[in-house]
Amino acid sequence: MANKNLNKAKEAKKDEFYTQLEDINNELRHYREHFRGKTVLCNCDDPRVSNFFKYFAYNFEFLGLKKLIATCYKSQDVNLFSEGTSEQAVYLVYEGDKNGNNIPDDEEIEVLPLKGDGDFRSAECIEFLKEADIVVTNPPFSLFREYVAQLVKYDKKFLIIGNVNAVTYKEIFPLIMSNQIWFGASIHSGDRKFWVPDDYKLEAAGCGIDETGRKYIRVKGVRWFTNLDYKDRHEDIILYKQYNPDEYPKYDNYDAIHITKTELIPNDYDGIMGVPITFLDKYNSSQFEILGMTDRDSPLCTKIYTKEDSPKYGDLNRRSVLIVNGEFKLQFPRILIRRKQ
């Protein structure tokens, strides 16, 4: 789940979390075949610290890219490789090495002014989106719903970073359920280190300053979200447990059994199961089907509990509440799945 740093960032609209090059490389290596001859857009990037732009610029020929575009919000450095600054929003274009040294030199990167402020929702940035084949970036966490909606509207391939809890958003879960979006290949647990702006207040655990003097935070619950296919997502989850009603109690308010961990899914149960959202880290759509979520208007919900049902439950007027044998179990949403035959 998201830690306090993420919540504070969302409240303050401090969404400039700059992704580490190592995390980008670990993920992008699973998709090399998707990029040949393609135009890549990084439309939520600060060129000062945009490891997305650096990754694609330095791997331009290796990936066989056609074109690389980065749009940059105002008050950012104009030049990726120098200390120049500007209050004007700009966009960067790189179309490959021209002098034979296999390095994206300053003179090979075209830096042009934008008319507006570089917001990904602006008309001129949408024109870049239309031109692009694949979008790869770390969008603002507070605008994740709107950002994904725009990608879907323009039917774009993408690889973006978000928080695992985005799965529960009413705008995102239907895309997961219909197999239009899924988790990426490389991040399935733990936290990740992100650089933050110099004016970011380091108030919580996991914040710090690295050896270069850059401020960073560590954020839990980070995932890659994508609609680019990769080999590992088609591998079956190895199931070794067998069903027994004592170990797998049924919810009182959903027609499903309770599964505490993905690896404990029984291999011989054909009914509906409630699994944690981290099930999506290993989800194979050929092995399981997703039927819904416990905080959605699901026909599988058999009773909506309220505080009148039992004082010990508190205010339970949400469908995400799960009751097992008359006792409160948890409020975190569960994904309802069934094994395919």
PDB file of N, CA, C and O in Angstrom, residues 103-177:
ATOM      1  N   ILE A 103      26.406   8.600 -29.229  1.00  0.00           N
ATOM      2  CA  ILE A 103      26.044   9.333 -28.010  1.00  0.00           C
ATOM      3  C   ILE A 103      25.084  10.449 -28.396  1.00  0.00           C
ATOM      4  O   ILE A 103      25.318  11.153 -29.377  1.00  0.00           O
ATOM      5  N   PRO A 104      24.003  10.628 -27.642  1.00  0.00           N
ATOM      6  CA  PRO A 104      23.069  11.733 -27.939  1.00  0.00           C
ATOM      7  C   PRO A 104      23.646  13.074 -27.508  1.00  0.00           C
ATOM      8  O   PRO A 104      23.447  13.545 -26.394  1.00  0.00           O
ATOM      9  N   ASP A 105      24.403  13.713 -28.389  1.00  0.00           N
ATOM     10  CA  ASP A 105      25.044  14.983 -28.079  1.00  0.00           C
ATOM     11  C   ASP A 105      24.026  16.124 -28.048  1.00  0.00           C
ATOM     12  O   ASP A 105      22.943  16.029 -28.630  1.00  0.00           O
ATOM     13  N   ASP A 106      24.434  17.234 -27.422  1.00  0.00           N
ATOM     14  CA  ASP A 106      23.553  18.392 -27.299  1.00  0.00           C
ATOM     15  C   ASP A 106      23.031  18.866 -28.653  1.00  0.00           C
ATOM     16  O   ASP A 106      21.846  19.175 -28.812  1.00  0.00           O
ATOM     17  N   GLU A 107      23.937  18.936 -29.637  1.00  0.00           N
ATOM     18  CA  GLU A 107      23.545  19.473 -30.937  1.00  0.00           C
ATOM     19  C   GLU A 107      22.612  18.531 -31.700  1.00  0.00           C
ATOM     20  O   GLU A 107      22.013  18.920 -32.714  1.00  0.00           O
ATOM     21  N   GLU A 108      22.481  17.295 -31.248  1.00  0.00           N
ATOM     22  CA  GLU A 108      21.602  16.336 -31.909  1.00  0.00           C
ATOM     23  C   GLU A 108      20.205  16.303 -31.290  1.00  0.00           C
ATOM     24  O   GLU A 108      19.296  15.664 -31.822  1.00  0.00           O
ATOM     25  N   ILE A 109      20.052  16.965 -30.156  1.00  0.00           N
ATOM     26  CA  ILE A 109      18.761  17.010 -29.476  1.00  0.00           C
ATOM     27  C   ILE A 109      18.122  18.371 -29.736  1.00  0.00           C
ATOM     28  O   ILE A 109      18.632  19.413 -29.322  1.00  0.00           O
ATOM     29  N   GLU A 110      17.014  18.356 -30.435  1.00  0.00           N
ATOM     30  CA  GLU A 110      16.327  19.595 -30.782  1.00  0.00           C
ATOM     31  C   GLU A 110      15.463  20.044 -29.611  1.00  0.00           C
ATOM     32  O   GLU A 110      14.624  19.292 -29.122  1.00  0.00           O
ATOM     33  N   VAL A 111      15.706  21.254 -29.149  1.00  0.00           N
ATOM     34  CA  VAL A 111      14.960  21.827 -28.034  1.00  0.00           C
ATOM     35  C   VAL A 111      14.133  22.996 -28.560  1.00  0.00           C
ATOM     36  O   VAL A 111      14.679  23.993 -29.027  1.00  0.00           O
ATOM     37  N   LEU A 112      12.808  22.850 -28.479  1.00  0.00           N
ATOM     38  CA  LEU A 112      11.914  23.852 -29.053  1.00  0.00           C
ATOM     39  C   LEU A 112      10.904  24.320 -28.013  1.00  0.00           C
ATOM     40  O   LEU A 112      10.498  23.548 -27.134  1.00  0.00           O
ATOM     41  N   PRO A 113      10.481  25.587 -28.095  1.00  0.00           N
ATOM     42  CA  PRO A 113       9.523  26.108 -27.112  1.00  0.00           C
ATOM     43  C   PRO A 113       8.110  25.603 -27.376  1.00  0.00           C
ATOM     44  O   PRO A 113       7.712  25.356 -28.515  1.00  0.00           O
ATOM     45  N   LEU A 114       7.368  25.463 -26.317  1.00  0.00           N
ATOM     46  CA  LEU A 114       5.944  25.167 -26.401  1.00  0.00           C
ATOM     47  C   LEU A 114       5.157  26.466 -26.247  1.00  0.00           C
ATOM     48  O   LEU A 114       5.607  27.404 -25.590  1.00  0.00           O
ATOM     49  N   LYS A 115       3.986  26.502 -26.821  1.00  0.00           N
ATOM     50  CA  LYS A 115       3.138  27.677 -26.673  1.00  0.00           C
ATOM     51  C   LYS A 115       2.536  27.748 -25.271  1.00  0.00           C
ATOM     52  O   LYS A 115       2.367  28.822 -24.710  1.00  0.00           O
ATOM     53  N   GLY A 116       2.193  26.579 -24.723  1.00  0.00           N
ATOM     54  CA  GLY A 116       1.582  26.516 -23.403  1.00  0.00           C
ATOM     55  C   GLY A 116       2.569  26.090 -22.341  1.00  0.00           C
ATOM     56  O   GLY A 116       3.781  26.245 -22.492  1.00  0.00           O
ATOM     57  N   ASP A 117       2.032  25.506 -21.256  1.00  0.00           N
ATOM     58  CA  ASP A 117       2.873  25.173 -20.109  1.00  0.00           C
ATOM     59  C   ASP A 117       3.359  23.727 -20.109  1.00  0.00           C
ATOM     60  O   ASP A 117       4.025  23.298 -19.177  1.00  0.00           O
ATOM     61  N   GLY A 118       3.046  22.960 -21.157  1.00  0.00           N
ATOM     62  CA  GLY A 118       3.536  21.591 -21.236  1.00  0.00           C
ATOM     63  C   GLY A 118       2.671  20.567 -20.534  1.00  0.00           C
ATOM     64  O   GLY A 118       3.048  19.400 -20.444  1.00  0.00           O
ATOM     65  N   ASP A 119       1.498  20.967 -20.059  1.00  0.00           N
ATOM     66  CA  ASP A 119       0.575  20.029 -19.417  1.00  0.00           C
ATOM     67  C   ASP A 119       0.172  18.950 -20.427  1.00  0.00           C
ATOM     68  O   ASP A 119      -0.159  19.255 -21.575  1.00  0.00           O
ATOM     69  N   PHE A 120       0.200  17.688 -20.006  1.00  0.00           N
ATOM     70  CA  PHE A 120      -0.102  16.596 -20.936  1.00  0.00           C
ATOM     71  C   PHE A 120      -1.518  16.683 -21.501  1.00  0.00           C
ATOM     72  O   PHE A 120      -1.830  16.070 -22.519  1.00  0.00           O
ATOM     73  N   ARG A 121      -2.388  17.476 -20.864  1.00  0.00           N
ATOM     74  CA  ARG A 121      -3.771  17.611 -21.326  1.00  0.00           C
ATOM     75  C   ARG A 121      -3.958  18.748 -22.325  1.00  0.00           C
ATOM     76  O   ARG A 121      -5.056  18.908 -22.880  1.00  0.00           O
ATOM     77  N   SER A 122      -2.903  19.532 -22.557  1.00  0.00           N
ATOM     78  CA  SER A 122      -3.023  20.673 -23.458  1.00  0.00           C
ATOM     79  C   SER A 122      -3.126  20.200 -24.907  1.00  0.00           C
ATOM     80  O   SER A 122      -2.702  19.099 -25.265  1.00  0.00           O
ATOM     81  N   ALA A 123      -3.665  21.054 -25.756  1.00  0.00           N
ATOM     82  CA  ALA A 123      -3.911  20.694 -27.154  1.00  0.00           C
ATOM     83  C   ALA A 123      -2.617  20.343 -27.882  1.00  0.00           C
ATOM     84  O   ALA A 123      -2.555  19.370 -28.639  1.00  0.00           O
ATOM     85  N   GLU A 124      -1.545  21.133 -27.646  1.00  0.00           N
ATOM     86  CA  GLU A 124      -0.308  20.862 -28.376  1.00  0.00           C
ATOM     87  C   GLU A 124       0.362  19.576 -27.890  1.00  0.00           C
ATOM     88  O   GLU A 124       0.974  18.854 -28.685  1.00  0.00           O
ATOM     89  N   CYS A 125       0.220  19.247 -26.602  1.00  0.00           N
ATOM     90  CA  CYS A 125       0.788  17.997 -26.097  1.00  0.00           C
ATOM     91  C   CYS A 125      -0.030  16.795 -26.571  1.00  0.00           C
ATOM     92  O   CYS A 125       0.519  15.705 -26.776  1.00  0.00           O
ATOM     93  N   ILE A 126      -1.318  16.986 -26.757  1.00  0.00           N
ATOM     94  CA  ILE A 126      -2.149  15.922 -27.311  1.00  0.00           C
ATOM     95  C   ILE A 126      -1.747  15.619 -28.754  1.00  0.00           C
ATOM     96  O   ILE A 126      -1.800  14.465 -29.199  1.00  0.00           O
ATOM     97  N   GLU A 127      -1.295  16.630 -29.486  1.00  0.00           N
ATOM     98  CA  GLU A 127      -0.811  16.393 -30.842  1.00  0.00           C
ATOM     99  C   GLU A 127       0.424  15.496 -30.838  1.00  0.00           C
ATOM    100  O   GLU A 127       0.585  14.633 -31.715  1.00  0.00           O
ATOM    101  N   PHE A 128       1.307  15.682 -29.852  1.00  0.00           N
ATOM    102  CA  PHE A 128       2.456  14.781 -29.720  1.00  0.00           C
ATOM    103  C   PHE A 128       1.981  13.367 -29.382  1.00  0.00           C
ATOM    104  O   PHE A 128       2.540  12.382 -29.869  1.00  0.00           O
ATOM    105  N   LEU A 129       0.962  13.281 -28.541  1.00  0.00           N
ATOM    106  CA  LEU A 129       0.414  11.973 -28.180  1.00  0.00           C
ATOM    107  C   LEU A 129      -0.125  11.254 -29.402  1.00  0.00           C
ATOM    108  O   LEU A 129       0.080  10.043 -29.576  1.00  0.00           O
ATOM    109  N   LYS A 130      -0.800  11.979 -30.268  1.00  0.00           N
ATOM    110  CA  LYS A 130      -1.337  11.377 -31.483  1.00  0.00           C
ATOM    111  C   LYS A 130      -0.220  10.841 -32.373  1.00  0.00           C
ATOM    112  O   LYS A 130      -0.376   9.816 -33.044  1.00  0.00           O
ATOM    113  N   GLU A 131       0.909  11.544 -32.387  1.00  0.00           N
ATOM    114  CA  GLU A 131       2.040  11.127 -33.220  1.00  0.00           C
ATOM    115  C   GLU A 131       2.744   9.899 -32.660  1.00  0.00           C
ATOM    116  O   GLU A 131       3.296   9.092 -33.408  1.00  0.00           O
ATOM    117  N   ALA A 132       2.720   9.736 -31.354  1.00  0.00           N
ATOM    118  CA  ALA A 132       3.492   8.674 -30.699  1.00  0.00           C
ATOM    119  C   ALA A 132       2.866   7.296 -30.898  1.00  0.00           C
ATOM    120  O   ALA A 132       1.656   7.155 -31.045  1.00  0.00           O
ATOM    121  N   ASP A 133       3.733   6.286 -30.877  1.00  0.00           N
ATOM    122  CA  ASP A 133       3.289   4.895 -30.882  1.00  0.00           C
ATOM    123  C   ASP A 133       3.208   4.333 -29.470  1.00  0.00           C
ATOM    124  O   ASP A 133       2.289   3.590 -29.141  1.00  0.00           O
ATOM    125  N   ILE A 134       4.187   4.692 -28.632  1.00  0.00           N
ATOM    126  CA  ILE A 134       4.267   4.167 -27.267  1.00  0.00           C
ATOM    127  C   ILE A 134       4.586   5.312 -26.318  1.00  0.00           C
ATOM    128  O   ILE A 134       5.465   6.138 -26.597  1.00  0.00           O
ATOM    129  N   VAL A 135       3.890   5.362 -25.193  1.00  0.00           N
ATOM    130  CA  VAL A 135       4.129   6.363 -24.153  1.00  0.00           C
ATOM    131  C   VAL A 135       4.776   5.675 -22.957  1.00  0.00           C
ATOM    132  O   VAL A 135       4.274   4.661 -22.466  1.00  0.00           O
ATOM    133  N   VAL A 136       5.901   6.227 -22.504  1.00  0.00           N
ATOM    134  CA  VAL A 136       6.616   5.653 -21.359  1.00  0.00           C
ATOM    135  C   VAL A 136       6.991   6.792 -20.423  1.00  0.00           C
ATOM    136  O   VAL A 136       7.736   7.697 -20.808  1.00  0.00           O
ATOM    137  N   THR A 137       6.482   6.747 -19.193  1.00  0.00           N
ATOM    138  CA  THR A 137       6.764   7.839 -18.264  1.00  0.00           C
ATOM    139  C   THR A 137       6.270   7.485 -16.864  1.00  0.00           C
ATOM    140  O   THR A 137       5.705   6.413 -16.632  1.00  0.00           O
ATOM    141  N   ASN A 138       6.476   8.428 -15.948  1.00  0.00           N
ATOM    142  CA  ASN A 138       5.961   8.342 -14.591  1.00  0.00           C
ATOM    143  C   ASN A 138       4.979   9.504 -14.408  1.00  0.00           C
ATOM    144  O   ASN A 138       5.382  10.602 -14.059  1.00  0.00           O
ATOM    145  N   PRO A 139       3.689   9.284 -14.671  1.00  0.00           N
ATOM    146  CA  PRO A 139       2.727  10.386 -14.619  1.00  0.00           C
ATOM    147  C   PRO A 139       2.440  10.826 -13.188  1.00  0.00           C
ATOM    148  O   PRO A 139       2.726  10.081 -12.238  1.00  0.00           O
ATOM    149  N   PRO A 140       1.873  12.005 -13.005  1.00  0.00           N
ATOM    150  CA  PRO A 140       1.511  12.457 -11.652  1.00  0.00           C
ATOM    151  C   PRO A 140       0.542  11.471 -10.992  1.00  0.00           C
ATOM    152  O   PRO A 140      -0.485  11.119 -11.574  1.00  0.00           O
ATOM    153  N   PHE A 141       0.875  11.044  -9.793  1.00  0.00           N
ATOM    154  CA  PHE A 141       0.012  10.081  -9.096  1.00  0.00           C
ATOM    155  C   PHE A 141      -1.386  10.633  -8.879  1.00  0.00           C
ATOM    156  O   PHE A 141      -2.376   9.906  -8.960  1.00  0.00           O
ATOM    157  N   SER A 142      -1.486  11.934  -8.616  1.00  0.00           N
ATOM    158  CA  SER A 142      -2.789  12.528  -8.335  1.00  0.00           C
ATOM    159  C   SER A 142      -3.661  12.642  -9.586  1.00  0.00           C
ATOM    160  O   SER A 142      -4.864  12.876  -9.484  1.00  0.00           O
ATOM    161  N   LEU A 143      -3.054  12.492 -10.766  1.00  0.00           N
ATOM    162  CA  LEU A 143      -3.802  12.582 -12.020  1.00  0.00           C
ATOM    163  C   LEU A 143      -3.821  11.250 -12.773  1.00  0.00           C
ATOM    164  O   LEU A 143      -4.080  11.220 -13.977  1.00  0.00           O
ATOM    165  N   PHE A 144      -3.571  10.161 -12.062  1.00  0.00           N
ATOM    166  CA  PHE A 144      -3.414   8.867 -12.715  1.00  0.00           C
ATOM    167  C   PHE A 144      -4.668   8.457 -13.479  1.00  0.00           C
ATOM    168  O   PHE A 144      -4.591   7.963 -14.608  1.00  0.00           O
ATOM    169  N   ARG A 145      -5.842   8.653 -12.878  1.00  0.00           N
ATOM    170  CA  ARG A 145      -7.093   8.288 -13.552  1.00  0.00           C
ATOM    171  C   ARG A 145      -7.233   9.024 -14.886  1.00  0.00           C
ATOM    172  O   ARG A 145      -7.538   8.429 -15.917  1.00  0.00           O
ATOM    173  N   GLU A 146      -7.025  10.333 -14.835  1.00  0.00           N
ATOM    174  CA  GLU A 146      -7.180  11.161 -16.019  1.00  0.00           C
ATOM    175  C   GLU A 146      -6.122  10.821 -17.065  1.00  0.00           C
ATOM    176  O   GLU A 146      -6.398  10.821 -18.273  1.00  0.00           O
ATOM    177  N   TYR A 147      -4.926  10.517 -16.597  1.00  0.00           N
ATOM    178  CA  TYR A 147      -3.839  10.208 -17.514  1.00  0.00           C
ATOM    179  C   TYR A 147      -4.122   8.913 -18.289  1.00  0.00           C
ATOM    180  O   TYR A 147      -3.976   8.857 -19.515  1.00  0.00           O
ATOM    181  N   VAL A 148      -4.543   7.875 -17.574  1.00  0.00           N
ATOM    182  CA  VAL A 148      -4.843   6.594 -18.229  1.00  0.00           C
ATOM    183  C   VAL A 148      -6.032   6.752 -19.170  1.00  0.00           C
ATOM    184  O   VAL A 148      -6.049   6.182 -20.272  1.00  0.00           O
ATOM    185  N   ALA A 149      -7.037   7.504 -18.751  1.00  0.00           N
ATOM    186  CA  ALA A 149      -8.209   7.728 -19.608  1.00  0.00           C
ATOM    187  C   ALA A 149      -7.800   8.344 -20.938  1.00  0.00           C
ATOM    188  O   ALA A 149      -8.343   7.998 -21.995  1.00  0.00           O
ATOM    189  N   GLN A 150      -6.838   9.252 -20.904  1.00  0.00           N
ATOM    190  CA  GLN A 150      -6.379   9.873 -22.142  1.00  0.00           C
ATOM    191  C   GLN A 150      -5.661   8.861 -23.035  1.00  0.00           C
ATOM    192  O   GLN A 150      -5.864   8.831 -24.249  1.00  0.00           O
ATOM    193  N   LEU A 151      -4.851   8.004 -22.450  1.00  0.00           N
ATOM    194  CA  LEU A 151      -4.156   6.975 -23.227  1.00  0.00           C
ATOM    195  C   LEU A 151      -5.149   6.024 -23.891  1.00  0.00           C
ATOM    196  O   LEU A 151      -4.977   5.642 -25.054  1.00  0.00           O
ATOM    197  N   VAL A 152      -6.187   5.659 -23.153  1.00  0.00           N
ATOM    198  CA  VAL A 152      -7.205   4.758 -23.694  1.00  0.00           C
ATOM    199  C   VAL A 152      -7.982   5.454 -24.810  1.00  0.00           C
ATOM    200  O   VAL A 152      -8.271   4.846 -25.852  1.00  0.00           O
ATOM    201  N   LYS A 153      -8.312   6.710 -24.597  1.00  0.00           N
ATOM    202  CA  LYS A 153      -9.082   7.468 -25.595  1.00  0.00           C
ATOM    203  C   LYS A 153      -8.371   7.494 -26.940  1.00  0.00           C
ATOM    204  O   LYS A 153      -9.000   7.345 -27.998  1.00  0.00           O
ATOM    205  N   TYR A 154      -7.046   7.674 -26.899  1.00  0.00           N
ATOM    206  CA  TYR A 154      -6.275   7.770 -28.141  1.00  0.00           C
ATOM    207  C   TYR A 154      -5.640   6.437 -28.540  1.00  0.00           C
ATOM    208  O   TYR A 154      -4.806   6.405 -29.445  1.00  0.00           O
ATOM    209  N   ASP A 155      -6.059   5.373 -27.884  1.00  0.00           N
ATOM    210  CA  ASP A 155      -5.671   4.007 -28.243  1.00  0.00           C
ATOM    211  C   ASP A 155      -4.154   3.853 -28.338  1.00  0.00           C
ATOM    212  O   ASP A 155      -3.613   3.378 -29.341  1.00  0.00           O
ATOM    213  N   LYS A 156      -3.451   4.252 -27.269  1.00  0.00           N
ATOM    214  CA  LYS A 156      -1.998   4.224 -27.270  1.00  0.00           C
ATOM    215  C   LYS A 156      -1.452   3.041 -26.472  1.00  0.00           C
ATOM    216  O   LYS A 156      -2.024   2.632 -25.464  1.00  0.00           O
ATOM    217  N   LYS A 157      -0.337   2.513 -26.937  1.00  0.00           N
ATOM    218  CA  LYS A 157       0.431   1.567 -26.151  1.00  0.00           C
ATOM    219  C   LYS A 157       1.193   2.364 -25.101  1.00  0.00           C
ATOM    220  O   LYS A 157       1.633   3.497 -25.355  1.00  0.00           O
ATOM    221  N   PHE A 158       1.380   1.773 -23.923  1.00  0.00           N
ATOM    222  CA  PHE A 158       2.013   2.543 -22.867  1.00  0.00           C
ATOM    223  C   PHE A 158       2.682   1.649 -21.835  1.00  0.00           C
ATOM    224  O   PHE A 158       2.353   0.463 -21.686  1.00  0.00           O
ATOM    225  N   LEU A 159       3.611   2.256 -21.126  1.00  0.00           N
ATOM    226  CA  LEU A 159       4.277   1.643 -19.980  1.00  0.00           C
ATOM    227  C   LEU A 159       4.510   2.764 -18.982  1.00  0.00           C
ATOM    228  O   LEU A 159       5.356   3.627 -19.196  1.00  0.00           O
ATOM    229  N   ILE A 160       3.730   2.776 -17.898  1.00  0.00           N
ATOM    230  CA  ILE A 160       3.756   3.889 -16.961  1.00  0.00           C
ATOM    231  C   ILE A 160       3.820   3.374 -15.531  1.00  0.00           C
ATOM    232  O   ILE A 160       3.492   2.220 -15.253  1.00  0.00           O
ATOM    233  N   ILE A 161       4.231   4.251 -14.633  1.00  0.00           N
ATOM    234  CA  ILE A 161       4.346   3.897 -13.216  1.00  0.00           C
ATOM    235  C   ILE A 161       3.156   4.448 -12.444  1.00  0.00           C
ATOM    236  O   ILE A 161       2.732   5.588 -12.670  1.00  0.00           O
ATOM    237  N   GLY A 162       2.613   3.641 -11.549  1.00  0.00           N
ATOM    238  CA  GLY A 162       1.511   4.071 -10.697  1.00  0.00           C
ATOM    239  C   GLY A 162       1.573   3.338  -9.368  1.00  0.00           C
ATOM    240  O   GLY A 162       2.485   2.544  -9.116  1.00  0.00           O
ATOM    241  N   ASN A 163       0.601   3.602  -8.539  1.00  0.00           N
ATOM    242  CA  ASN A 163       0.513   2.931  -7.251  1.00  0.00           C
ATOM    243  C   ASN A 163      -0.425   1.739  -7.350  1.00  0.00           C
ATOM    244  O   ASN A 163      -1.428   1.782  -8.070  1.00  0.00           O
ATOM    245  N   VAL A 164      -0.114   0.675  -6.631  1.00  0.00           N
ATOM    246  CA  VAL A 164      -0.908  -0.549  -6.699  1.00  0.00           C
ATOM    247  C   VAL A 164      -2.372  -0.291  -6.368  1.00  0.00           C
ATOM    248  O   VAL A 164      -3.270  -0.950  -6.900  1.00  0.00           O
ATOM    249  N   ASN A 165      -2.650   0.681  -5.516  1.00  0.00           N
ATOM    250  CA  ASN A 165      -4.029   0.976  -5.140  1.00  0.00           C
ATOM    251  C   ASN A 165      -4.851   1.541  -6.292  1.00  0.00           C
ATOM    252  O   ASN A 165      -6.080   1.592  -6.216  1.00  0.00           O
ATOM    253  N   ALA A 166      -4.180   1.963  -7.369  1.00  0.00           N
ATOM    254  CA  ALA A 166      -4.913   2.450  -8.537  1.00  0.00           C
ATOM    255  C   ALA A 166      -5.798   1.358  -9.127  1.00  0.00           C
ATOM    256  O   ALA A 166      -6.775   1.660  -9.823  1.00  0.00           O
ATOM    257  N   VAL A 167      -5.467   0.112  -8.835  1.00  0.00           N
ATOM    258  CA  VAL A 167      -6.290  -1.015  -9.297  1.00  0.00           C
ATOM    259  C   VAL A 167      -7.728  -0.868  -8.821  1.00  0.00           C
ATOM    260  O   VAL A 167      -8.676  -1.252  -9.515  1.00  0.00           O
ATOM    261  N   THR A 168      -7.923  -0.298  -7.648  1.00  0.00           N
ATOM    262  CA  THR A 168      -9.260  -0.201  -7.057  1.00  0.00           C
ATOM    263  C   THR A 168     -10.072   0.979  -7.596  1.00  0.00           C
ATOM    264  O   THR A 168     -11.255   1.087  -7.286  1.00  0.00           O
ATOM    265  N   TYR A 169      -9.463   1.851  -8.394  1.00  0.00           N
ATOM    266  CA  TYR A 169     -10.196   2.989  -8.926  1.00  0.00           C
ATOM    267  C   TYR A 169     -11.274   2.503  -9.890  1.00  0.00           C
ATOM    268  O   TYR A 169     -11.036   1.606 -10.707  1.00  0.00           O
ATOM    269  N   LYS A 170     -12.426   3.114  -9.839  1.00  0.00           N
ATOM    270  CA  LYS A 170     -13.532   2.696 -10.704  1.00  0.00           C
ATOM    271  C   LYS A 170     -13.218   2.936 -12.176  1.00  0.00           C
ATOM    272  O   LYS A 170     -13.804   2.289 -13.045  1.00  0.00           O
ATOM    273  N   GLU A 171     -12.273   3.845 -12.453  1.00  0.00           N
ATOM    274  CA  GLU A 171     -11.880   4.090 -13.838  1.00  0.00           C
ATOM    275  C   GLU A 171     -10.838   3.089 -14.328  1.00  0.00           C
ATOM    276  O   GLU A 171     -10.669   2.906 -15.538  1.00  0.00           O
ATOM    277  N   ILE A 172     -10.113   2.473 -13.401  1.00  0.00           N
ATOM    278  CA  ILE A 172      -9.006   1.584 -13.767  1.00  0.00           C
ATOM    279  C   ILE A 172      -9.394   0.110 -13.717  1.00  0.00           C
ATOM    280  O   ILE A 172      -9.033  -0.673 -14.609  1.00  0.00           O
ATOM    281  N   PHE A 173     -10.155  -0.297 -12.700  1.00  0.00           N
ATOM    282  CA  PHE A 173     -10.437  -1.718 -12.535  1.00  0.00           C
ATOM    283  C   PHE A 173     -11.143  -2.349 -13.736  1.00  0.00           C
ATOM    284  O   PHE A 173     -10.799  -3.478 -14.122  1.00  0.00           O
ATOM    285  N   PRO A 174     -12.110  -1.685 -14.371  1.00  0.00           N
ATOM    286  CA  PRO A 174     -12.715  -2.299 -15.560  1.00  0.00           C
ATOM    287  C   PRO A 174     -11.704  -2.598 -16.659  1.00  0.00           C
ATOM    288  O   PRO A 174     -11.861  -3.566 -17.414  1.00  0.00           O
ATOM    289  N   LEU A 175     -10.651  -1.793 -16.759  1.00  0.00           N
ATOM    290  CA  LEU A 175      -9.604  -2.044 -17.751  1.00  0.00           C
ATOM    291  C   LEU A 175      -8.787  -3.277 -17.374  1.00  0.00           C
ATOM    292  O   LEU A 175      -8.369  -4.049 -18.243  1.00  0.00           O
ATOM    293  N   ILE A 176      -8.559  -3.451 -16.072  1.00  0.00           N
ATOM    294  CA  ILE A 176      -7.881  -4.667 -15.589  1.00  0.00           C
ATOM    295  C   ILE A 176      -8.746  -5.880 -15.867  1.00  0.00           C
ATOM    296  O   ILE A 176      -8.289  -6.908 -16.387  1.00  0.00           O
ATOM    297  N   MET A 177     -10.007  -5.768 -15.537  1.00  0.00           N
ATOM    298  CA  MET A 177     -10.951  -6.878 -15.652  1.00  0.00           C
ATOM    299  C   MET A 177     -11.125  -7.328 -17.107  1.00  0.00           C
ATOM    300  O   MET A 177     -11.262  -8.522 -17.391  1.00  0.00           O
TER     301      MET A 177
END
